[in-house]
Coordinates of N, CA and C and ligand atoms in Angstrom, one line a residue:
M1 N -19.9 -7.2 -8.3 CA -20.4 -6.2 -7.3 C -20.4 -4.8 -7.7
T2 N -21.5 -4.1 -7.4 CA -21.6 -2.7 -7.6 C -21.1 -1.9 -6.5
N3 N -20.3 -1.0 -6.7 CA -19.9 -0.2 -5.6 C -20.3 1.3 -5.8
H4 N -20.8 1.8 -4.7 CA -21.2 3.3 -5.0 C -20.2 4.4 -5.2
R5 N -18.9 3.9 -4.5 CA -17.9 4.8 -4.7 C -17.1 4.7 -6.0
T6 N -16.8 3.5 -6.5 CA -16.0 3.2 -7.6 C -16.9 3.3 -8.9
G7 N -18.3 3.2 -8.8 CA -19.2 2.8 -9.7 C -19.4 1.5 -10.2
H8 N -18.2 0.8 -10.3 CA -18.3 -0.7 -10.7 C -17.0 -1.3 -9.8
G9 N -17.0 -2.6 -10.1 CA -15.7 -3.2 -9.6 C -15.6 -3.2 -8.0
C10 N -14.3 -3.4 -7.6 CA -14.1 -3.2 -6.1 C -12.8 -3.1 -6.0
F11 N -12.3 -2.3 -5.2 CA -10.9 -1.8 -5.2 C -10.4 -2.2 -3.7
I12 N -9.4 -3.0 -3.7 CA -8.9 -3.5 -2.4 C -7.4 -3.2 -2.3
S13 N -7.0 -2.7 -1.2 CA -5.4 -2.2 -1.0 C -5.0 -3.1 0.2
F14 N -3.7 -3.4 0.0 CA -2.9 -4.0 1.2 C -1.9 -3.0 1.8
E15 N -1.9 -2.9 3.0 CA -1.0 -2.1 3.8 C -0.4 -2.8 4.7
G16 N 0.8 -2.1 5.5 CA 1.5 -2.4 6.5 C 2.9 -2.1 6.2
I17 N 3.8 -2.4 7.4 CA 5.2 -2.0 7.3 C 5.9 -2.9 6.3
D18 N 7.2 -2.6 5.9 CA 8.0 -3.2 5.1 C 8.2 -4.6 5.7
G19 N 7.9 -5.6 4.8 CA 8.3 -7.0 5.1 C 7.1 -7.6 6.0
S20 N 6.0 -7.0 6.0 CA 4.7 -7.6 6.8 C 4.2 -8.8 6.1
G21 N 4.5 -9.0 4.7 CA 3.9 -10.0 4.0 C 2.8 -9.6 3.0
K22 N 2.7 -8.1 2.7 CA 1.6 -7.6 1.8 C 1.8 -8.3 0.3
S23 N 2.9 -8.3 -0.2 CA 3.1 -8.8 -1.4 C 2.7 -10.4 -1.7
T24 N 3.2 -11.0 -0.6 CA 2.9 -12.4 -0.5 C 1.4 -12.7 -0.5
Q25 N 0.7 -11.8 0.3 CA -0.7 -12.1 0.7 C -1.6 -11.5 -0.5
A26 N -1.1 -10.5 -1.2 CA -1.8 -9.8 -2.3 C -1.8 -10.9 -3.3
R27 N -0.8 -11.6 -3.7 CA -0.7 -12.7 -4.6 C -1.5 -13.8 -4.4
L28 N -1.5 -14.3 -3.0 CA -2.4 -15.4 -2.7 C -3.9 -15.1 -2.7
L29 N -4.2 -13.8 -2.4 CA -5.6 -13.3 -2.6 C -6.2 -13.4 -4.0
V30 N -5.2 -12.9 -4.9 CA -5.6 -12.9 -6.4 C -5.8 -14.1 -6.9
D31 N -4.8 -15.2 -6.6 CA -5.0 -16.4 -6.8 C -6.3 -17.1 -6.5
A32 N -6.6 -16.9 -5.2 CA -7.9 -17.5 -4.7 C -9.1 -16.9 -5.3
L33 N -9.1 -15.6 -5.6 CA -10.3 -14.9 -6.2 C -10.4 -15.2 -7.5
R34 N -9.3 -15.6 -8.2 CA -9.4 -15.9 -9.7 C -9.8 -17.4 -9.7
A35 N -9.5 -18.3 -8.8 CA -9.9 -19.7 -8.8 C -11.4 -19.8 -8.6
I36 N -12.1 -18.7 -8.1 CA -13.7 -18.8 -8.0 C -14.2 -17.9 -9.0
G37 N -13.6 -17.6 -10.0 CA -14.2 -17.0 -11.2 C -14.1 -15.5 -11.2
H38 N -13.4 -14.7 -10.3 CA -13.4 -13.2 -10.3 C -12.3 -12.8 -11.4
D39 N -12.6 -11.6 -12.0 CA -11.8 -11.2 -12.9 C -10.8 -10.2 -12.1
V40 N -9.7 -10.4 -11.9 CA -8.8 -9.5 -10.9 C -7.6 -8.9 -11.6
V41 N -7.3 -7.7 -11.3 CA -6.1 -7.0 -11.7 C -5.2 -6.9 -10.6
L42 N -3.9 -7.4 -10.5 CA -3.0 -7.3 -9.3 C -2.1 -6.2 -9.7
T43 N -1.9 -5.2 -8.9 CA -1.0 -4.1 -9.2 C -0.4 -3.6 -7.7
R44 N 0.5 -2.4 -7.9 CA 1.3 -2.2 -6.8 C 1.6 -0.7 -6.8
E45 N 2.0 -0.1 -5.7 CA 2.5 1.3 -5.7 C 3.8 1.2 -4.8
P46 N 4.7 2.2 -5.0 CA 4.6 3.1 -6.1 C 4.8 2.3 -7.3
G47 N 4.1 2.5 -8.5 CA 4.3 1.9 -9.7 C 2.9 1.5 -10.3
G48 N 2.8 0.3 -10.8 CA 1.5 0.0 -11.5 C 1.0 0.5 -12.8
S49 N 1.8 1.4 -13.4 CA 1.6 1.8 -14.8 C 3.1 2.1 -15.4
P50 N 3.2 2.0 -16.7 CA 4.7 2.3 -17.1 C 5.4 3.6 -16.4
G51 N 4.5 4.8 -16.5 CA 5.1 5.9 -16.0 C 5.4 5.8 -14.6
A52 N 4.5 5.3 -13.8 CA 4.7 5.3 -12.4 C 5.8 4.3 -12.0
E53 N 6.0 3.3 -12.8 CA 7.2 2.4 -12.5 C 8.5 3.1 -12.7
E54 N 8.5 4.0 -13.6 CA 9.7 4.9 -13.8 C 9.9 5.9 -12.5
I55 N 8.7 6.4 -12.1 CA 8.9 7.1 -10.8 C 9.4 6.3 -9.6
R56 N 8.9 5.0 -9.7 CA 9.3 4.2 -8.6 C 10.9 4.2 -8.4
E57 N 11.7 4.0 -9.6 CA 13.0 3.9 -9.5 C 13.5 5.2 -8.9
L58 N 12.9 6.4 -9.1 CA 13.5 7.6 -8.6 C 13.3 7.7 -7.1
V59 N 12.1 7.3 -6.6 CA 11.8 7.5 -5.1 C 12.4 6.3 -4.4
L60 N 12.7 5.1 -4.9 CA 13.1 4.0 -4.1 C 14.7 3.9 -4.2
Q61 N 15.3 4.3 -5.1 CA 16.7 4.0 -5.1 C 17.5 5.1 -4.8
G62 N 18.8 5.0 -4.3 CA 19.7 6.0 -4.1 C 19.7 6.6 -2.7
D63 N 20.2 7.6 -2.4 CA 20.6 8.1 -1.0 C 19.4 8.3 -0.3
P64 N 19.2 8.1 0.9 CA 18.0 8.3 1.8 C 17.6 9.8 1.6
D65 N 18.6 10.7 1.6 CA 18.2 12.3 1.6 C 18.2 12.7 0.1
R66 N 17.9 11.8 -0.8 CA 17.8 12.3 -2.2 C 16.9 13.5 -2.5
W67 N 15.8 13.2 -1.8 CA 14.7 14.3 -2.0 C 14.2 14.9 -0.7
S68 N 13.7 16.2 -0.9 CA 13.1 16.8 0.4 C 11.9 16.0 0.6
A69 N 11.3 16.0 1.8 CA 10.1 15.5 2.1 C 9.0 16.0 1.1
E70 N 9.0 17.2 0.8 CA 7.8 17.7 -0.1 C 8.0 17.4 -1.6
T71 N 9.2 17.2 -1.9 CA 9.4 16.6 -3.4 C 8.9 15.2 -3.4
E72 N 9.5 14.5 -2.5 CA 9.1 13.1 -2.4 C 7.6 12.8 -2.4
L73 N 6.9 13.8 -1.6 CA 5.4 13.7 -1.6 C 4.9 14.0 -3.0
L74 N 5.3 14.9 -3.8 CA 4.9 15.1 -5.2 C 5.1 14.1 -5.9
L75 N 6.4 13.3 -5.8 CA 6.6 12.3 -6.7 C 5.7 11.1 -6.5
F76 N 5.5 10.9 -5.3 CA 4.5 9.5 -5.0 C 3.1 9.9 -5.4
T77 N 2.7 11.2 -5.2 CA 1.2 11.6 -5.8 C 1.3 11.4 -7.4
A78 N 2.3 12.1 -8.1 CA 2.4 11.9 -9.5 C 2.3 10.4 -9.8
A79 N 3.0 9.6 -9.3 CA 3.1 8.2 -9.6 C 1.6 7.7 -9.5
R80 N 0.9 8.0 -8.4 CA -0.4 7.5 -8.1 C -1.4 8.0 -9.1
R81 N -1.3 9.4 -9.5 CA -2.3 9.9 -10.4 C -2.1 9.0 -11.7
D82 N -1.0 8.7 -12.2 CA -0.8 8.1 -13.5 C -1.3 6.6 -13.3
H83 N -1.1 6.1 -12.3 CA -1.5 4.6 -11.9 C -3.1 4.5 -11.9
L84 N -3.6 5.6 -11.3 CA -5.3 5.6 -11.2 C -5.7 5.8 -12.6
E85 N -5.2 6.7 -13.4 CA -5.7 7.0 -14.8 C -5.7 5.9 -15.8
R86 N -4.5 5.3 -15.5 CA -4.1 4.3 -16.7 C -4.4 2.8 -16.2
T87 N -4.5 2.5 -14.8 CA -4.7 1.1 -14.7 C -6.0 1.0 -13.8
I88 N -6.0 1.6 -12.6 CA -6.9 1.4 -11.7 C -8.3 1.7 -12.1
R89 N -8.6 3.0 -12.7 CA -9.9 3.5 -13.0 C -10.5 2.6 -14.3
P90 N -9.6 2.2 -15.2 CA -10.2 1.5 -16.5 C -10.6 0.2 -15.9
A91 N -9.8 -0.4 -14.9 CA -10.2 -2.0 -14.6 C -11.4 -1.9 -13.8
L92 N -11.7 -0.8 -12.8 CA -12.8 -0.6 -12.1 C -14.0 -0.4 -13.0
A93 N -13.9 0.4 -14.0 CA -14.9 0.7 -14.9 C -15.3 -0.7 -15.7
A94 N -14.5 -1.4 -15.9 CA -14.6 -2.6 -16.6 C -15.3 -3.7 -15.8
G95 N -15.6 -3.4 -14.4 CA -16.1 -4.3 -13.4 C -15.3 -5.3 -12.7
K96 N -13.9 -5.0 -12.9 CA -12.9 -5.9 -12.3 C -12.7 -5.7 -10.8
L97 N -12.2 -6.6 -10.2 CA -11.5 -6.4 -8.9 C -10.1 -5.9 -9.1
V98 N -9.7 -4.9 -8.2 CA -8.5 -4.3 -8.3 C -7.7 -4.6 -6.9
V99 N -6.6 -5.5 -6.8 CA -5.9 -5.8 -5.6 C -4.5 -4.9 -5.8
C100 N -4.4 -4.1 -4.9 CA -3.2 -3.0 -5.0 C -2.4 -3.2 -3.8
D101 N -1.1 -3.5 -4.0 CA 0.0 -3.7 -3.0 C 0.3 -2.3 -2.5
R102 N -0.2 -1.6 -1.5 CA 0.0 -0.4 -1.1 C -0.8 0.7 -1.9
F103 N -1.4 1.8 -1.2 CA -2.0 2.8 -1.9 C -1.7 4.1 -1.0
A104 N -2.8 5.1 -1.1 CA -2.5 6.3 -0.5 C -2.3 6.1 1.1
D105 N -2.7 5.1 1.8 CA -2.6 5.1 3.3 C -1.0 5.2 3.5
S106 N -0.2 4.4 2.4 CA 1.1 4.5 2.6 C 1.8 5.8 2.6
T107 N 1.2 6.9 1.9 CA 1.7 8.2 1.7 C 1.3 8.9 3.0
R108 N 0.0 8.6 3.5 CA -0.4 9.2 4.8 C 0.7 8.8 6.0
M109 N 1.2 7.6 5.9 CA 2.2 7.3 6.9 C 3.6 7.7 6.5
Y110 N 4.1 7.4 5.3 CA 5.5 7.5 5.2 C 5.8 8.9 4.8
Q111 N 5.1 9.7 4.0 CA 5.4 10.9 3.7 C 4.7 11.9 4.8
G112 N 3.6 11.5 5.3 CA 2.9 12.1 6.4 C 3.7 12.2 7.7
L113 N 4.4 11.0 8.0 CA 4.8 11.1 9.5 C 6.3 11.0 9.5
S114 N 7.0 10.5 8.4 CA 8.3 10.0 8.7 C 9.4 11.0 8.9
R115 N 9.1 12.1 8.2 CA 10.1 13.3 8.1 C 9.3 14.6 8.6
G116 N 8.8 14.7 9.8 CA 8.1 15.8 10.3 C 6.7 15.5 9.9
D117 N 5.7 16.4 10.5 CA 4.4 16.1 10.2 C 3.9 16.9 8.9
L118 N 3.6 16.1 7.9 CA 3.3 16.5 6.7 C 1.8 16.1 6.3
R119 N 1.3 15.6 7.4 CA -0.1 14.8 7.0 C -1.2 15.7 6.5
G120 N -1.1 17.0 6.9 CA -2.1 18.0 6.4 C -1.9 18.2 4.8
K121 N -0.6 18.2 4.4 CA -0.3 18.6 3.0 C -0.8 17.3 2.2
V122 N -0.5 16.1 2.8 CA -0.7 14.7 2.3 C -2.3 14.7 1.7
D123 N -3.1 15.1 2.9 CA -4.5 15.1 2.7 C -5.2 16.0 1.6
Q124 N -4.4 17.1 1.6 CA -4.8 18.1 0.8 C -4.6 17.6 -0.7
L125 N -3.4 17.2 -0.9 CA -2.9 16.8 -2.2 C -3.8 15.5 -2.6
H126 N -4.1 14.7 -1.8 CA -5.0 13.4 -1.9 C -6.3 14.0 -2.5
S127 N -6.8 15.0 -1.9 CA -8.2 15.4 -2.3 C -8.1 16.2 -3.6
L128 N -7.0 16.8 -3.7 CA -7.0 17.6 -5.0 C -6.7 16.6 -6.3
M129 N -5.8 15.7 -6.1 CA -5.4 15.0 -7.2 C -5.7 13.5 -7.3
I130 N -6.0 12.9 -6.2 CA -6.4 11.6 -6.3 C -7.9 11.3 -6.0
G131 N -8.4 11.8 -4.8 CA -9.8 11.7 -4.7 C -10.5 10.4 -4.7
Q132 N -9.7 9.3 -4.3 CA -10.3 8.0 -4.4 C -9.6 7.1 -3.3
D133 N -10.3 6.4 -2.5 CA -9.8 5.5 -1.6 C -10.2 4.1 -1.8
P134 N -9.6 3.1 -1.3 CA -10.1 1.8 -1.6 C -11.5 1.5 -0.9
D135 N -12.1 0.5 -1.6 CA -13.4 0.1 -0.7 C -13.1 -0.9 0.5
L136 N -12.0 -1.6 0.3 CA -11.4 -2.4 1.3 C -10.0 -2.3 1.5
T137 N -9.5 -2.1 2.7 CA -7.9 -2.0 2.9 C -7.6 -3.2 4.1
I138 N -6.8 -4.2 3.6 CA -6.2 -5.1 4.4 C -5.1 -4.7 5.1
L139 N -4.9 -4.4 6.4 CA -3.7 -4.0 7.1 C -3.1 -5.2 7.8
I140 N -1.9 -5.7 7.3 CA -1.2 -6.7 7.8 C -0.3 -6.2 8.9
D141 N -0.7 -6.4 10.2 CA 0.0 -5.9 11.4 C 1.0 -6.9 11.8
M142 N 2.1 -6.3 12.0 CA 3.4 -7.1 12.2 C 4.4 -6.5 13.2
D143 N 5.0 -7.4 14.0 CA 6.2 -6.9 14.9 C 7.2 -6.1 14.0
P144 N 7.6 -5.0 14.3 CA 8.5 -4.2 13.4 C 9.9 -5.0 13.3
D145 N 10.6 -5.4 14.2 CA 11.7 -6.2 14.1 C 11.7 -7.2 13.1
T146 N 10.5 -8.2 13.2 CA 10.5 -9.3 12.3 C 10.3 -8.7 11.0
G147 N 9.6 -7.6 10.8 CA 9.2 -7.1 9.5 C 10.6 -6.6 8.8
L148 N 11.4 -5.9 9.6 CA 12.6 -5.2 9.1 C 13.6 -6.4 8.7
T149 N 13.9 -7.4 9.5 CA 14.5 -8.6 9.3 C 14.1 -9.2 7.9
R150 N 12.8 -9.5 7.7 CA 12.4 -9.9 6.5 C 12.6 -9.1 5.2
A151 N 12.3 -7.9 5.4 CA 12.6 -6.9 4.4 C 14.1 -6.8 4.0
L152 N 14.8 -6.7 4.9 CA 16.4 -6.7 4.6 C 16.9 -7.9 4.0
G153 N 16.2 -9.1 4.3 CA 16.6 -10.3 3.9 C 16.5 -10.5 2.3
R154 N 15.5 -9.6 1.7 CA 15.4 -9.6 0.3 C 16.7 -9.0 -0.4
Q155 N 17.4 -8.2 0.2 CA 18.6 -7.8 -0.6 C 18.4 -7.3 -1.9
G156 N 17.4 -6.2 -2.0 CA 17.3 -5.6 -3.3 C 17.9 -4.4 -3.4
K157 N 17.7 -3.4 -4.4 CA 18.3 -2.1 -4.6 C 17.3 -1.2 -3.9
E158 N 16.1 -1.5 -3.8 CA 15.1 -0.4 -3.3 C 15.0 -0.4 -1.7
E159 N 16.1 0.2 -1.2 CA 16.1 0.1 0.1 C 16.1 1.7 1.0
R160 N 15.7 2.6 0.1 CA 15.6 3.9 0.7 C 15.0 4.0 2.0
F161 N 13.9 3.3 2.1 CA 12.9 3.6 3.3 C 13.5 2.7 4.4
E162 N 13.8 1.2 4.1 CA 14.3 0.3 4.9 C 15.5 0.9 5.6
E163 N 16.4 1.7 5.0 CA 17.5 2.3 5.7 C 17.2 3.2 6.7
F164 N 16.1 3.7 6.9 CA 15.7 4.6 7.9 C 15.6 3.9 9.3
G165 N 15.5 2.5 9.2 CA 15.7 1.7 10.4 C 14.6 1.3 11.3
P166 N 14.9 0.7 12.5 CA 13.7 0.1 13.2 C 12.8 1.2 13.9
D167 N 13.3 2.3 14.1 CA 12.5 3.4 14.8 C 11.4 3.7 13.8
L168 N 11.8 3.9 12.7 CA 10.7 4.3 11.6 C 9.7 3.1 11.6
Q169 N 10.3 2.0 11.6 CA 9.3 0.9 11.4 C 8.2 0.8 12.5
R170 N 8.8 1.1 13.8 CA 7.9 1.1 14.9 C 6.8 2.3 14.9
K171 N 7.3 3.3 14.5 CA 6.3 4.5 14.3 C 5.3 4.3 13.2
M172 N 5.8 3.7 12.1 CA 4.8 3.3 11.0 C 3.7 2.2 11.5
R173 N 4.3 1.2 12.3 CA 3.3 0.3 12.8 C 2.1 1.0 13.6
A174 N 2.5 1.7 14.5 CA 1.6 2.4 15.3 C 0.8 3.4 14.5
G175 N 1.3 4.0 13.5 CA 0.5 4.9 12.7 C -0.5 4.2 11.8
F176 N -0.1 3.1 11.2 CA -1.2 2.3 10.4 C -2.3 1.9 11.4
L177 N -1.9 1.4 12.9 CA -3.1 0.9 13.7 C -4.1 2.1 13.9
A178 N -3.4 3.3 14.0 CA -4.3 4.6 14.3 C -5.2 4.9 13.1
L179 N -4.4 4.7 11.8 CA -5.3 5.0 10.6 C -6.4 4.0 10.4
A180 N -6.2 2.7 10.9 CA -7.1 1.7 10.7 C -8.4 2.1 11.7
Q181 N -8.1 2.8 12.7 CA -9.3 3.4 13.5 C -9.9 4.6 12.9
E182 N -9.1 5.5 12.3 CA -9.5 6.6 11.6 C -10.6 6.3 10.4
F183 N -10.1 5.3 9.8 CA -10.9 4.8 8.6 C -11.4 3.4 8.9
S184 N -12.0 3.2 9.9 CA -12.4 2.0 10.3 C -13.6 1.3 9.5
P185 N -14.4 1.9 8.8 CA -15.3 1.3 7.9 C -14.5 0.3 6.8
R186 N -13.4 0.9 6.3 CA -12.9 0.2 5.2 C -11.7 -0.7 5.5
F187 N -11.3 -0.5 6.8 CA -10.0 -1.3 7.1 C -10.2 -2.6 7.8
R188 N -9.5 -3.7 7.6 CA -9.7 -4.9 8.4 C -8.2 -5.2 8.9
V189 N -7.9 -5.4 10.1 CA -6.5 -5.6 10.5 C -6.3 -7.1 10.7
I190 N -5.2 -7.6 10.2 CA -5.0 -9.0 10.2 C -3.6 -9.2 11.0
D191 N -3.5 -10.2 11.7 CA -2.1 -10.5 12.4 C -1.4 -11.3 11.5
G192 N -0.3 -10.5 11.1 CA 0.7 -11.1 10.1 C 1.8 -12.1 10.8
N193 N 1.7 -12.1 12.1 CA 2.8 -12.9 12.9 C 2.4 -14.4 12.8
R194 N 1.8 -14.9 11.7 CA 1.3 -16.5 11.8 C 1.8 -16.9 10.4
P195 N 1.8 -18.3 10.4 CA 2.3 -18.9 9.0 C 1.5 -18.2 7.7
I196 N 2.2 -18.2 6.6 CA 1.6 -17.7 5.5 C 0.2 -18.2 5.1
E197 N 0.0 -19.5 5.2 CA -1.4 -20.0 4.8 C -2.5 -19.6 5.9
T198 N -2.1 -19.5 7.0 CA -3.1 -19.0 8.1 C -3.6 -17.6 7.8
V199 N -2.5 -16.8 7.5 CA -2.9 -15.3 7.2 C -3.7 -15.3 5.9
A200 N -3.3 -15.9 5.0 CA -4.1 -16.0 3.7 C -5.5 -16.4 3.9
A201 N -5.8 -17.4 4.7 CA -7.2 -17.9 4.7 C -8.0 -16.8 5.7
D202 N -7.4 -16.0 6.5 CA -7.9 -14.9 7.1 C -8.2 -13.7 6.1
V203 N -7.3 -13.5 5.2 CA -7.4 -12.5 4.4 C -8.6 -12.7 3.5
L204 N -8.7 -14.1 2.9 CA -9.7 -14.3 2.0 C -11.1 -14.3 2.8
A205 N -11.2 -14.8 3.9 CA -12.5 -14.8 4.5 C -13.1 -13.3 4.7
K206 N -12.1 -12.5 5.1 CA -12.4 -11.0 5.4 C -12.9 -10.5 4.0
T207 N -12.2 -10.6 2.9 CA -12.4 -10.3 1.6 C -13.7 -10.7 1.1
L208 N -14.0 -12.0 1.2 CA -15.2 -12.5 0.7 C -16.5 -12.0 1.6
A209 N -16.4 -11.6 2.7 CA -17.3 -11.1 3.5 C -17.7 -9.7 3.1
V210 N -16.7 -8.8 2.6 CA -17.0 -7.6 2.0 C -17.6 -7.7 0.6
L211 N -17.1 -8.7 -0.2 CA -17.7 -8.9 -1.5 C -19.1 -9.4 -1.6
A212 N -19.5 -10.0 -0.5 CA -20.8 -10.8 -0.4 C -22.0 -9.8 -0.5
Ligands
ADP1 P1 6.0 -7.0 2.0 O1 5.5 -7.0 0.5 O2 5.1 -6.7 3.1 O3 7.3 -6.1 2.2 P2 6.7 -9.9 1.4 O4 5.4 -10.3 1.0 O5 7.5 -9.4 0.4 O6 6.4 -8.5 2.5 O7 7.4 -10.7 2.4 C1 8.7 -10.4 2.9 C2 9.6 -11.7 3.2 O8 8.9 -12.5 4.3 C3 9.3 -12.7 2.0 O9 10.7 -13.3 1.9 C4 8.2 -13.6 2.4 O10 8.5 -15.0 1.8 C5 8.5 -13.7 3.9 N1 7.1 -13.9 4.5 C6 5.9 -13.3 4.2 N2 4.9 -13.7 5.0 C7 5.3 -14.6 5.9 C8 4.9 -15.3 7.2 N3 3.5 -15.1 7.5 N4 5.8 -15.9 7.8 C9 7.1 -16.1 7.3 N5 7.7 -15.4 6.4 C10 6.9 -14.7 5.5
TYD2 P1 7.0 -1.7 -1.3 O1 7.7 -2.1 -2.5 O2 5.7 -2.1 -0.9 O3 8.1 -2.2 -0.1 P2 7.9 -3.4 0.9 O4 7.7 -4.6 0.1 O5 9.3 -3.3 1.5 O6 6.8 -3.1 1.8 O7 7.3 -0.2 -1.1 C1 8.6 0.4 -1.2 C2 8.6 1.5 -0.1 O8 7.8 2.7 -0.6 C3 8.2 1.3 1.3 O9 9.3 1.4 2.1 C4 7.0 2.3 1.4 C5 7.4 3.3 0.5 N1 6.1 4.1 0.2 C6 6.0 5.5 0.5 O10 6.9 6.1 1.2 N2 5.1 6.2 0.1 C7 4.0 5.7 -0.7 O11 3.0 6.3 -1.0 C8 4.2 4.1 -1.1 C9 3.1 3.6 -1.8 C10 5.4 3.6 -0.7

């Protein structure tokens, strides 16, 4: 498919609160698209390139107050710039589909809203340094308490944001739904409170409708 914003390829992101099922659904969508012959790159943020994966460790591990809100915004943006230069743009230029677990909408939410209102700075940095949004964004909408239980059940080392607790999860859920209104042409909202296979079928149907 040719896309006027990316030039080639198609750029699909998954968004939603922690534990909403983004990684699970991104993987299943990639499997389904490959099975019907698409050339797909699966990637994630923060991360998705060697340098950005190093920044991921800096931003997701350690004390919740490790960085100021502004420093954290710069680190997430630096990681995204590297990911875009080295992974996303080359894949799109080669005509591939790119499926990304979180992208700039996560920064609009987490850095934009979680510690004061930095949304204006987030948007300025985005247009200055990134300048690209996905063609399609799948928002997995999820009850915040269920999401947090699922996320904490994973017991990893990357807990900085999960440690901010249920209030942040609720704020993020409402924020993502508002973002879906703000950027309604590229967003599709999917109910994540259903069995994995049911959600996956919905995600695939909505993606194929956009690719058609
Ligand atoms: P995210 O990437 O949004 O944080 P994950 O895909 O890692 O979410 O899912 C978090 C946990 O919830 C995982 O253990 C996963 O197996 C489980 N999970 C994902 N989707 C569902 C679902 N629809 N129903 C029940 N459990 C789910
Ligand atoms: P992720 O690994 O997708 O976590 P989860 O699977 O729990 O959803 O992302 C890790 C955390 O990084 C998540 O809590 C959200 C946060 N994050 C930001 O704060 N800003 C960003 O720009 C991105 C991409 C993620």
